[in-house]
GROMACS .gro file of C-alpha atoms in nm:
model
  452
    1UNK     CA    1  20.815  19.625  10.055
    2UNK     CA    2  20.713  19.300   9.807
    3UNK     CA    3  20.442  19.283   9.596
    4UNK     CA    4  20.271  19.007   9.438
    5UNK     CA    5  20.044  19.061   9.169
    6UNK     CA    6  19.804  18.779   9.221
    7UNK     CA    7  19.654  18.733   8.868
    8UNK     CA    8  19.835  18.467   8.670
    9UNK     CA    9  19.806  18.292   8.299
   10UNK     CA   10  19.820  17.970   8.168
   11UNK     CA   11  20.215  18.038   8.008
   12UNK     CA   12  20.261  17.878   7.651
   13UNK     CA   13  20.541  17.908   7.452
   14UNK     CA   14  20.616  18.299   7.379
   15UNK     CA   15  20.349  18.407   7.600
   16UNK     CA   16  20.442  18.635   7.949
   17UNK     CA   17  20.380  18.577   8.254
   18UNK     CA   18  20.108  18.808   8.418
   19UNK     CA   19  20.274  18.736   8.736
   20UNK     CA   20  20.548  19.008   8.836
   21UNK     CA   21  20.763  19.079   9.114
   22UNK     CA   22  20.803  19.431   9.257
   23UNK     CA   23  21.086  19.576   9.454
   24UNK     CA   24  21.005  19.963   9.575
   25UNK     CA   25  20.763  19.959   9.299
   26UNK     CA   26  20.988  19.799   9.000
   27UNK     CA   27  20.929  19.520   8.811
   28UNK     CA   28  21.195  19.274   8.903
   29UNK     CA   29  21.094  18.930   8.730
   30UNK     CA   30  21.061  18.977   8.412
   31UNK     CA   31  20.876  18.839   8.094
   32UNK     CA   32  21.049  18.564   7.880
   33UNK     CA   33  21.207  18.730   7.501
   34UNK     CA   34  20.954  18.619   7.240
   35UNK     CA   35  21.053  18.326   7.065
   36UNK     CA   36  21.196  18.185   7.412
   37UNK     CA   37  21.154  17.797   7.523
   38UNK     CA   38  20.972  17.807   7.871
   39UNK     CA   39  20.999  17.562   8.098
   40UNK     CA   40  20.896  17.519   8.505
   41UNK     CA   41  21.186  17.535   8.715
   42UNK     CA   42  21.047  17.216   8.903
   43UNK     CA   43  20.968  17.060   8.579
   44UNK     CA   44  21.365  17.156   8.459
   45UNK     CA   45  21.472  16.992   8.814
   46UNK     CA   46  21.310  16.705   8.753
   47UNK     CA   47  21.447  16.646   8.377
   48UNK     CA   48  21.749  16.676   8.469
   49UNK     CA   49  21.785  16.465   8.815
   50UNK     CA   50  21.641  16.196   8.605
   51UNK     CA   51  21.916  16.260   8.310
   52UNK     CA   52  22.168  16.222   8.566
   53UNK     CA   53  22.041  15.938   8.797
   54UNK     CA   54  22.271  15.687   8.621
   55UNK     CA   55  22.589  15.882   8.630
   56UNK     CA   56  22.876  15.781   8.811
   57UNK     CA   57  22.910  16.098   9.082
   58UNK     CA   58  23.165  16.124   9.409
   59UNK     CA   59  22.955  16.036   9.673
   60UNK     CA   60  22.936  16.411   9.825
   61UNK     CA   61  22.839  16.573   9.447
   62UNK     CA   62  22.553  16.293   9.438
   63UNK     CA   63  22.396  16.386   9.789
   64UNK     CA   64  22.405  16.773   9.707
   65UNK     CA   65  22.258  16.705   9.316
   66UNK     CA   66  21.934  16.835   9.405
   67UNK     CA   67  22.101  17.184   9.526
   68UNK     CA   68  22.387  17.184   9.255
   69UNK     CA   69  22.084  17.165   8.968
   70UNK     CA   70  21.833  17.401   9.171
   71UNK     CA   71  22.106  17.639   9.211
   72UNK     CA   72  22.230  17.628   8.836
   73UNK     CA   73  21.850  17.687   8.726
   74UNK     CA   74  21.883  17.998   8.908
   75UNK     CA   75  22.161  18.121   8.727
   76UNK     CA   76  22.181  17.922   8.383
   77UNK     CA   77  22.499  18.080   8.228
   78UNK     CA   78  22.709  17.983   8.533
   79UNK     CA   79  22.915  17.674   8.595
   80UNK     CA   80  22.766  17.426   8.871
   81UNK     CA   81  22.849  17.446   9.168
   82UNK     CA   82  23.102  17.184   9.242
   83UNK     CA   83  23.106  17.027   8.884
   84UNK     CA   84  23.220  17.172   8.530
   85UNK     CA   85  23.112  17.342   8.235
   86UNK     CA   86  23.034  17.048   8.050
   87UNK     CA   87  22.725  16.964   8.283
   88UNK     CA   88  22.619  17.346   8.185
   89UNK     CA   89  22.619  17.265   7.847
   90UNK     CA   90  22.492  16.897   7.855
   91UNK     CA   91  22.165  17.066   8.128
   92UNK     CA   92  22.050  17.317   7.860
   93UNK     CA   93  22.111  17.069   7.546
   94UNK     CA   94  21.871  16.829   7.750
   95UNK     CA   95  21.582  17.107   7.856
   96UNK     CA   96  21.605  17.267   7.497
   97UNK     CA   97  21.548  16.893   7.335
   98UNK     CA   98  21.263  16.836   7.578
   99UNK     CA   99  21.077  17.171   7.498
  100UNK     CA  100  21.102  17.151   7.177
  101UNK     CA  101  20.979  16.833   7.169
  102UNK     CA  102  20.663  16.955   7.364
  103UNK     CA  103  20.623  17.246   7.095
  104UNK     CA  104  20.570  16.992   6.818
  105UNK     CA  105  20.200  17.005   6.698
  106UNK     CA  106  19.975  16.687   6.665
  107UNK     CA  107  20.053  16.674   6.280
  108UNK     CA  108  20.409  16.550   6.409
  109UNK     CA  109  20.573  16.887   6.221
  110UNK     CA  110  20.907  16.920   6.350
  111UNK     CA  111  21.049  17.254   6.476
  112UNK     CA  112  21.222  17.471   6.209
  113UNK     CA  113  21.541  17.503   6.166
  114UNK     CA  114  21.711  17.774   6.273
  115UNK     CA  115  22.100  17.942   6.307
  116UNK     CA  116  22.104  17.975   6.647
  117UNK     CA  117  21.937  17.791   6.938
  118UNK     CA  118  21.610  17.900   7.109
  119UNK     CA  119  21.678  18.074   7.400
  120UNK     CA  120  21.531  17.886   7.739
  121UNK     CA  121  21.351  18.067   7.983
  122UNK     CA  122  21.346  17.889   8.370
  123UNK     CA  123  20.955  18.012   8.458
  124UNK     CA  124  20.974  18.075   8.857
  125UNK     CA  125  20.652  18.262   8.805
  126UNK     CA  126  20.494  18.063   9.063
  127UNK     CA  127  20.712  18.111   9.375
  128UNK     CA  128  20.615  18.374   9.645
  129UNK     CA  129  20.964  18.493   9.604
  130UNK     CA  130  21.150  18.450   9.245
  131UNK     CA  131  21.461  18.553   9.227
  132UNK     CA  132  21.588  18.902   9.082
  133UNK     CA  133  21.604  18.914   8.721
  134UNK     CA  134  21.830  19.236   8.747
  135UNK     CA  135  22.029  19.254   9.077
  136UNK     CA  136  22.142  19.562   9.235
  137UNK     CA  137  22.415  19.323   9.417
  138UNK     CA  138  22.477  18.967   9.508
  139UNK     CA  139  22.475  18.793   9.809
  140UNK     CA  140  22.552  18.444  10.002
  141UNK     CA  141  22.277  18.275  10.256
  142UNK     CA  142  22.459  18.025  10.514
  143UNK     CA  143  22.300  17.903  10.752
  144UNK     CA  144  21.981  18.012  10.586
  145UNK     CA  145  21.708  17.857  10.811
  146UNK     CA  146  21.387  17.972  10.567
  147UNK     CA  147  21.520  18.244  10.465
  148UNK     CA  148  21.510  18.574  10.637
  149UNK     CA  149  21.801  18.727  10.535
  150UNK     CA  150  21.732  18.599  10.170
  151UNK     CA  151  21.396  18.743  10.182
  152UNK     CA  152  21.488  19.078  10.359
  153UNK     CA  153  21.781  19.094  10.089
  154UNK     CA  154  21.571  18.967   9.797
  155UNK     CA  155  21.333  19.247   9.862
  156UNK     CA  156  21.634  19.513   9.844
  157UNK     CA  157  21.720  19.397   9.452
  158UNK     CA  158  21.969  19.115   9.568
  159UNK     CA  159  22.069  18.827   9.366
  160UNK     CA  160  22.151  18.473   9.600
  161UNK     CA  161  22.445  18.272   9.442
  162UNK     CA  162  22.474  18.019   9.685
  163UNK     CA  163  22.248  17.902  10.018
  164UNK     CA  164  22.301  17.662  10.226
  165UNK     CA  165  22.133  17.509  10.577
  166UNK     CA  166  22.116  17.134  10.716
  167UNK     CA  167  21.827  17.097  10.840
  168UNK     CA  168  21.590  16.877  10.617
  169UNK     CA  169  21.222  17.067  10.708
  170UNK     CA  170  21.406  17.406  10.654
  171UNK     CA  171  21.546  17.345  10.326
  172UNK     CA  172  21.195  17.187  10.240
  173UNK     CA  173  21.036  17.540  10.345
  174UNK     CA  174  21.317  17.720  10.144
  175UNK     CA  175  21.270  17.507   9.840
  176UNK     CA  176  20.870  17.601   9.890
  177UNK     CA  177  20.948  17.963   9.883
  178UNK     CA  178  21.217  18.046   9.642
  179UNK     CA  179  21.280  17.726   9.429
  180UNK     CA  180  21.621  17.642   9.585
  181UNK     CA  181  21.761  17.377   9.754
  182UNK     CA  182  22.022  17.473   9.989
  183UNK     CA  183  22.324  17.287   9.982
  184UNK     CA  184  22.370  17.096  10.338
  185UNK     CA  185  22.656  17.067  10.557
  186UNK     CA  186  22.905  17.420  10.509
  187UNK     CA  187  23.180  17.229  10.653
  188UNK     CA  188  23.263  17.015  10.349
  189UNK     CA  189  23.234  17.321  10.125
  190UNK     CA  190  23.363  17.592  10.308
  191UNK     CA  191  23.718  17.589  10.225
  192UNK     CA  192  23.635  17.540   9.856
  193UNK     CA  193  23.576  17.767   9.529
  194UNK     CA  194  23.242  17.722   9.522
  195UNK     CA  195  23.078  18.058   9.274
  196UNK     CA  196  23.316  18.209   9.004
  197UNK     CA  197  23.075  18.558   9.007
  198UNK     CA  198  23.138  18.843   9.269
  199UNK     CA  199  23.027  18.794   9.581
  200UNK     CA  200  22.907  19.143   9.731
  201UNK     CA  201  22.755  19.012  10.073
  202UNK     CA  202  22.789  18.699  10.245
  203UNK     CA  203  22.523  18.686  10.523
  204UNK     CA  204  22.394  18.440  10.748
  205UNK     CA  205  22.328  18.365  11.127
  206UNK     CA  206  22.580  18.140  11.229
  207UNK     CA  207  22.429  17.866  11.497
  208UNK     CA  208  22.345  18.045  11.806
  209UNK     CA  209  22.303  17.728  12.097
  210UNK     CA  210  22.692  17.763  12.173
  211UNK     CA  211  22.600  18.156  12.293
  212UNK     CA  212  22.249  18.149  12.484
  213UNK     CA  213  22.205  18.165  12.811
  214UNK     CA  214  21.944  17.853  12.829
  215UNK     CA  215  22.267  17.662  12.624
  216UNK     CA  216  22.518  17.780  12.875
  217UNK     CA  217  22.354  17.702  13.156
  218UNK     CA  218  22.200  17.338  13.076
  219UNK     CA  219  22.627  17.248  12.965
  220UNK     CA  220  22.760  17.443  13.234
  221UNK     CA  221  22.555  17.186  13.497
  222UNK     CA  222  22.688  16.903  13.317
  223UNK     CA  223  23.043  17.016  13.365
  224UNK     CA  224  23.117  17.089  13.017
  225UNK     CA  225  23.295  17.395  12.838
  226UNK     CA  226  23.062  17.613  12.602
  227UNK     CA  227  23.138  17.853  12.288
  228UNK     CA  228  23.429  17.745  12.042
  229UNK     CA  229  23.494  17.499  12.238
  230UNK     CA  230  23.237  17.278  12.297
  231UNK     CA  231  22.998  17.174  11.990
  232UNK     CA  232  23.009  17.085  11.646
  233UNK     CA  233  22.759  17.420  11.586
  234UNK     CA  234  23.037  17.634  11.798
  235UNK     CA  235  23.322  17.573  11.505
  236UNK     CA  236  23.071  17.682  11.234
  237UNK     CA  237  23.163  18.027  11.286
  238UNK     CA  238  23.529  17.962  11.163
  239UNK     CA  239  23.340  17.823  10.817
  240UNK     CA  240  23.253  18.165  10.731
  241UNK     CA  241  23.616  18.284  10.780
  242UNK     CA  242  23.735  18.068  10.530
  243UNK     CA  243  23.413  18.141  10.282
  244UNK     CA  244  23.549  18.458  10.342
  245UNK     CA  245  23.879  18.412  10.287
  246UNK     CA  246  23.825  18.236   9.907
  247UNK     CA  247  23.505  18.453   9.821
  248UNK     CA  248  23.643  18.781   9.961
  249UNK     CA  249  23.263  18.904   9.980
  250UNK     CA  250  23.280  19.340  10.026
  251UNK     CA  251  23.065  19.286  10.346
  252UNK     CA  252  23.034  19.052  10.620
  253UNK     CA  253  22.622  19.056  10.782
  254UNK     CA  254  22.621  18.826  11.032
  255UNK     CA  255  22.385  18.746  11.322
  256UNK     CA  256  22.377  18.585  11.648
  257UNK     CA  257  22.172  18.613  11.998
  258UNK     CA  258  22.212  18.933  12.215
  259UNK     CA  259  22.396  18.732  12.489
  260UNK     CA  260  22.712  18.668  12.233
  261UNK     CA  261  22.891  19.012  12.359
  262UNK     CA  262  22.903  18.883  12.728
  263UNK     CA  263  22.954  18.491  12.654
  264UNK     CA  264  23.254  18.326  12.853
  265UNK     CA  265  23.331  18.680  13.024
  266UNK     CA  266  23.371  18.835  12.623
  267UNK     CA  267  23.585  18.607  12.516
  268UNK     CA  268  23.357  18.438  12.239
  269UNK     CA  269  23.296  18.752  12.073
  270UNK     CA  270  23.675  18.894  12.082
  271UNK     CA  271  23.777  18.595  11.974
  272UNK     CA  272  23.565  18.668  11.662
  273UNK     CA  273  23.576  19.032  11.667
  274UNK     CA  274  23.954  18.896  11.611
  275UNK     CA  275  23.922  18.678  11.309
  276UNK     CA  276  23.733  18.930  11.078
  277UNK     CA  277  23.971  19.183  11.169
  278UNK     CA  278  24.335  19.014  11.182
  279UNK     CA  279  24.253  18.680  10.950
  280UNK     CA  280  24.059  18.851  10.714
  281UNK     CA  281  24.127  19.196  10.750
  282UNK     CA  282  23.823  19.348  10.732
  283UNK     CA  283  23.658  19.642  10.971
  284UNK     CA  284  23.444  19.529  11.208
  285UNK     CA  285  23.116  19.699  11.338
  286UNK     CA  286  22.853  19.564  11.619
  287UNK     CA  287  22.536  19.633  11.788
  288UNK     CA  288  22.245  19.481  11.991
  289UNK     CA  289  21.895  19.562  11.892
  290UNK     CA  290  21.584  19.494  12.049
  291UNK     CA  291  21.332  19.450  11.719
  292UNK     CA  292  21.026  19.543  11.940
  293UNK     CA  293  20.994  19.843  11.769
  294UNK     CA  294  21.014  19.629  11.371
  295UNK     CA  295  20.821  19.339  11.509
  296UNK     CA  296  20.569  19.318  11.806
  297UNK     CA  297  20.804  19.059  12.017
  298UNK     CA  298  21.093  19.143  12.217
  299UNK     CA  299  21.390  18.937  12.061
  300UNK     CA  300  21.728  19.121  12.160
  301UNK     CA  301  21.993  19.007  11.874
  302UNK     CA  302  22.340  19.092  11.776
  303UNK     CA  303  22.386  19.203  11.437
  304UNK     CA  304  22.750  19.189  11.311
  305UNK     CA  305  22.877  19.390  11.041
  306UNK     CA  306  23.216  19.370  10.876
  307UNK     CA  307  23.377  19.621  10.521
  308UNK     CA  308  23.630  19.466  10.284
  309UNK     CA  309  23.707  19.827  10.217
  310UNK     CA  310  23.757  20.079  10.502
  311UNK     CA  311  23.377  20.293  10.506
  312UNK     CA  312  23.355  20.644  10.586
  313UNK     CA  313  23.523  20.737  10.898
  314UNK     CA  314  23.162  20.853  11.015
  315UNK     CA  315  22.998  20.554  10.957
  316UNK     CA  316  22.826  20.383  11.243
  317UNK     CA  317  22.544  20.079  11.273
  318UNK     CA  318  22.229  20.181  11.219
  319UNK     CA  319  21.977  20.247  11.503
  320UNK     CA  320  21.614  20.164  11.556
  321UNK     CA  321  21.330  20.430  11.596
  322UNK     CA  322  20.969  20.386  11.712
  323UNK     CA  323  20.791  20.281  11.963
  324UNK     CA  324  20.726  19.896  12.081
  325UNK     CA  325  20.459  19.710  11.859
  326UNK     CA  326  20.135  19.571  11.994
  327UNK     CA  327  20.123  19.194  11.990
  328UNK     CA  328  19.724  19.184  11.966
  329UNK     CA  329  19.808  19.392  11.612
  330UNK     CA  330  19.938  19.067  11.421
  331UNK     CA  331  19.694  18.796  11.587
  332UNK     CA  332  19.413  18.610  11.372
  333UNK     CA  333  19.077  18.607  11.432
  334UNK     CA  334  18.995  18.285  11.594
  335UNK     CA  335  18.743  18.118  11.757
  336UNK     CA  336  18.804  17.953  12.068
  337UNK     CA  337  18.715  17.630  11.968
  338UNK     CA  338  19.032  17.646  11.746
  339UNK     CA  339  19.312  17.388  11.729
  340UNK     CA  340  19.543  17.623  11.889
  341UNK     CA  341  19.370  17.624  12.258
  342UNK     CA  342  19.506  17.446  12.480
  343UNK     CA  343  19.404  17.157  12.674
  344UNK     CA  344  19.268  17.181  13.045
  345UNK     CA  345  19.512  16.920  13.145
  346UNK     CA  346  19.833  17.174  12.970
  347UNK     CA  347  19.681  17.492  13.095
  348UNK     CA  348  19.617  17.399  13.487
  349UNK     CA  349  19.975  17.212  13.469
  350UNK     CA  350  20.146  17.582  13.342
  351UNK     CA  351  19.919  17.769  13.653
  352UNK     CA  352  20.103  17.567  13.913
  353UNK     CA  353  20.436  17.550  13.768
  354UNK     CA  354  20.365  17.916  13.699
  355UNK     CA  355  20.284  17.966  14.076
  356UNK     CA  356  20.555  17.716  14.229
  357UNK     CA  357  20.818  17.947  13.978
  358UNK     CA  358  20.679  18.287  14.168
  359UNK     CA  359  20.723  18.145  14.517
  360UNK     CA  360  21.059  18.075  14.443
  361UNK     CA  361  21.153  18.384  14.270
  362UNK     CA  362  21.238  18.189  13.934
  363UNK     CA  363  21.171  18.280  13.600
  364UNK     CA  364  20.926  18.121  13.312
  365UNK     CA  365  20.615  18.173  13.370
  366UNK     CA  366  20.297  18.105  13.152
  367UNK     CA  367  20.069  18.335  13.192
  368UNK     CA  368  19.835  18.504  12.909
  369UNK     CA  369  20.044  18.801  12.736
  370UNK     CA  370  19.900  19.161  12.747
  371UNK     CA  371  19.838  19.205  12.376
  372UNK     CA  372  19.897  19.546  12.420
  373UNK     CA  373  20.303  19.513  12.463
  374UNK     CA  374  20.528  19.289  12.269
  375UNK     CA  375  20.518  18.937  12.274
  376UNK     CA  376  20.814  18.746  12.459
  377UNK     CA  377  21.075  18.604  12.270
  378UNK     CA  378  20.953  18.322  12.027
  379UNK     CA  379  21.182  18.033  12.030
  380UNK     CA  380  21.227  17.719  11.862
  381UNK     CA  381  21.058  17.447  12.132
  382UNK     CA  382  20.711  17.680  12.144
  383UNK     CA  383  20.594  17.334  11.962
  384UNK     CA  384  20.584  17.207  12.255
  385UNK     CA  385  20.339  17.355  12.520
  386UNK     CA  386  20.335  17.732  12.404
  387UNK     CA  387  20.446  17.878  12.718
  388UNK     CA  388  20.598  18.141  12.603
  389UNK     CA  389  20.347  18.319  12.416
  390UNK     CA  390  19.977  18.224  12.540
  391UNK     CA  391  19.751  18.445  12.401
  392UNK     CA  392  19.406  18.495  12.612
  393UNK     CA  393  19.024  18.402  12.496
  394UNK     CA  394  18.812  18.610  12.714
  395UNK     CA  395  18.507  18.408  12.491
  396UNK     CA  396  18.623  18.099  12.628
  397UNK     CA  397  18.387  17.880  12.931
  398UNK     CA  398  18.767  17.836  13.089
  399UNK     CA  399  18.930  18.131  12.990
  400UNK     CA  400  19.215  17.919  12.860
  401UNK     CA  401  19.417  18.084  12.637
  402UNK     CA  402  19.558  17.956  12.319
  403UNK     CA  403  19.887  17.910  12.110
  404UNK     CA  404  19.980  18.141  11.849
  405UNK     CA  405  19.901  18.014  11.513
  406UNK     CA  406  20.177  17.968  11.217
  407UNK     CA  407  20.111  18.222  11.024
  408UNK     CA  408  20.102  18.480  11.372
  409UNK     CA  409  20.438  18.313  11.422
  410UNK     CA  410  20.548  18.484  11.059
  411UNK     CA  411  20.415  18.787  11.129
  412UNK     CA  412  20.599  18.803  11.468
  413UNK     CA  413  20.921  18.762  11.272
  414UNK     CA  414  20.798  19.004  11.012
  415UNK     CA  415  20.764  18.783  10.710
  416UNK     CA  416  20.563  18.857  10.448
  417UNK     CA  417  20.180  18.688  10.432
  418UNK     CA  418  20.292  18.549  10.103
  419UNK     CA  419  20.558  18.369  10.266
  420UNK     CA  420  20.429  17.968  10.247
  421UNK     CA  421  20.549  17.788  10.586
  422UNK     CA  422  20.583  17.402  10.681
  423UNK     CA  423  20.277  17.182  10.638
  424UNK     CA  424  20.412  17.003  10.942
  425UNK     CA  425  20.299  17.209  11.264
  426UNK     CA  426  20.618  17.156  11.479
  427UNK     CA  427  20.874  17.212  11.186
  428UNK     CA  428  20.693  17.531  11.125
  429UNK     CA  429  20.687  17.664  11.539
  430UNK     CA  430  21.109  17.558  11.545
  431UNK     CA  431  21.184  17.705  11.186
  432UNK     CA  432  21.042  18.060  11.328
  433UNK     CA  433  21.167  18.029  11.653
  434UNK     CA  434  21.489  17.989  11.468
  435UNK     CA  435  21.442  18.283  11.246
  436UNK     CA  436  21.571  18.657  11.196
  437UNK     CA  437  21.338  18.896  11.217
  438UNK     CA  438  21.299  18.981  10.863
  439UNK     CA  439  21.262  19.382  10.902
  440UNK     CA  440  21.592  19.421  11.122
  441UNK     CA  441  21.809  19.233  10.840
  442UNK     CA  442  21.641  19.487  10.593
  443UNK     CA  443  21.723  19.798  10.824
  444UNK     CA  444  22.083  19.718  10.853
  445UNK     CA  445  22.102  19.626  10.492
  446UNK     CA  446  21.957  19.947  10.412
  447UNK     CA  447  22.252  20.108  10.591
  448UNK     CA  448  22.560  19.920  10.416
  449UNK     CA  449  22.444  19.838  10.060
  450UNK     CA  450  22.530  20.228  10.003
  451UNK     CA  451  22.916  20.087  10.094
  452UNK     CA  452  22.894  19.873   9.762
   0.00000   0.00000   0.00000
């Protein structure tokens, strides 16, 4: 469970922030030392993107500078990623110079003197999710989407050394909700040393179009082969082998769509079950969950869990207990006026494909969901017409129902209200259509960080 305190200060040099983070009820972000130079982390970002916009960089270091610096302000003391100590040393001499400068007074009195430099505190104070000041462990986000395993993670006492995700919107919606830019495409950084600190977890839901059904099908009518075989977003999966290989986490999390276990008559998933166990050789646990007992929607995933270290001979996944959620317990109170209803035009178009499906014994339909079961499964092109999820409006002259709204779609996938989403509608509906559900990431979890 995260809590925000929701009071907050003007912060001046020396003064805390009234701001705090709690994880199971402890203070996790923590107050700057007195005496310490604060400084924004987008204001440090800044500073130092502009200190560097004249130097000479390889091509790829220059197209990831906004991660390498967003990561480094997350973990000061560390080398950057990809570059060398030097640009450690060079980033803080720059962002103590510039708040010091700040600090002088209008009577142009310079700062003292002193033995040893002021220490510089990177305020995150403003982000719904700072990071840990004092991990319990340390993990790795590929493939990170906006964050569900960081946040479900996060919440546990984890510190993220490294993130990375390609898609433009999503890494604007991480940036928005932890202060990091993820670094873009894995495949030119997988098979390098990227984080000289431990790695305890490296987590991540490898690309899952390669392994649906609605994937399979659509290539398998244009005559194509599927899984490894096929797509750029099939070979990602042998990018976390070789992460694995150089950062030899202690545990594999990994996650993928329920289907993965019969894809290409099992081949797909012994032919990973393989790798972690032969080229890496780690010990390799599975399971399918349906979250409709986390999260009111039925979305059936495959949760993958791999052990550096052999576990206890009695150890076995996790299972889920409860009952299935009621959608109608995570919708908004809207009008039916809203934004969100659908046009007459939309809505009698989804009654007769609707009614030519039924005749023909075929699937999708779009009818209004009984908002006393679990939604459907949310997926990414819901932007589009919101057949999968129409909820009803009983209030409205038509009776046509209505899309769910953003923040319904974060609740679905059980993150937290404080969790900021895309100001652009349709990047918002595909980024949590995309997502892990939040509270089955945190259940696992739950059940392997006791193996660290």
């Amino acid at each position: 469970m995260i809590a925000h305190s929701t009071a907050k200060n003007k912060i001046s040099e020396g003064t805390p922030y009234a701001k705090t983070m709690r994880v199971n009820g402890k203070v996790t972000f923590q107050a700057p030392s007195k005496g310490s130079l604060i400084i924004n982390f987008k204001e440090a970002l800044s500073l130092i993107l502009a200190t560097e916009s004249a130097t000479e960089f390889d091509i790829h270091v220059r197209e990831e500078l906004p991660a390498i610096v967003s990561h480094w302000l997350q973990n000061p003391k560390e080398t950057p990623v990809l570059l060398d100590m030097s640009y450690r040393d060079k980033w803080l001499s720059v962002v103590r110079s510039h708040c010091e400068l700040k600090v002088i007074t209008f009577g142009f009195n310079m700062p003292k003197e002193r033995k040893h430099p002021r220490p510089i505190h990177i305020d995150f104070s403003d982000l719904p999710f700072p990071p840990v000041a004092k991990p319990k462990f340390t993990f790795i986000d590929l493939f990170a989407g906006i964050g569900g395993f960081r946040i479900a993670l996060q919440g546990l006492g984890g510190k993220c050394l490294f993130s990375s995700e390609w898609d433009r919107h999503a890494k604007e919606t991480y940036f928005q909700n932890y202060g990091e830019v993820p670094f873009g495409d894995i495949t030119k950084l997988s098979e390098k040393k990227l984080i000289e600190n431990p790695v305890d977890i490296l987590a991540g839901g490898f690309p899952c179009q390669p392994f649906s059904r609605a994937g399979v099908s659509a290539r398998s009518s244009l005559g194509q082969e599927h899984g490894f075989s096929c797509e750029t977003q099939g070979q990602l999966f042998f990018d976390v082998i070789s992460m694995a290989k150089i950062h030899k986490p202690k545990i594999l999390l990994l996650e993928n769509v329920g289907n993965l276990l019969r894809h290409d008559g099992g081949h797909t998933f012994a032919t990973i079950k393989d790798r972690i166990e032969n080229d890496l050789g780690y010990h390799f646990f599975s399971s399918v969950y349906n979250t409709n007992v986390l999260v009111p929607q039925s979305r059936v995933r495959c949760i993958i869990v791999a052990f550096r270290e052999k576990p206890p001979a009695n150890w076995e996944m996790p299972t889920l207990q409860g009952e299935p959620l009621a959608l109608g317990t995570i919708l908004e109170d809207l009008h039916y006026d809203s934004k969100y209803t659908l046009s007459k035009k939309m809505w009698d178009g989804h009654i007769r494909r609707s009614k030519r499906n039924v005749d023909r014994g075929a699937g999708f339909t779009a009818y209004p969901k009984d908002l006393s079961k679990p939604s459907t499964t949310l997926v990414a092109r819901y932007y589009k017409d919101g057949k999968e999820c129409l909820i009803p409006q009983e209030n409205h002259p038509d009776r046509i129902p209505r899309m769910l709204t953003q923040r319904e779609c974060a609740r679905l996938q059980g993150f937290p209200e404080e969790f900021e989403y895309h100001r652009s509608k349709v990047a918002a509906y595909k980024q949590f259509g995309n997502a892990v559900p939040v509270p089955l990431v945190s259940e696992v979890a739950k059940a392997v960080l006791p193996r660290l």
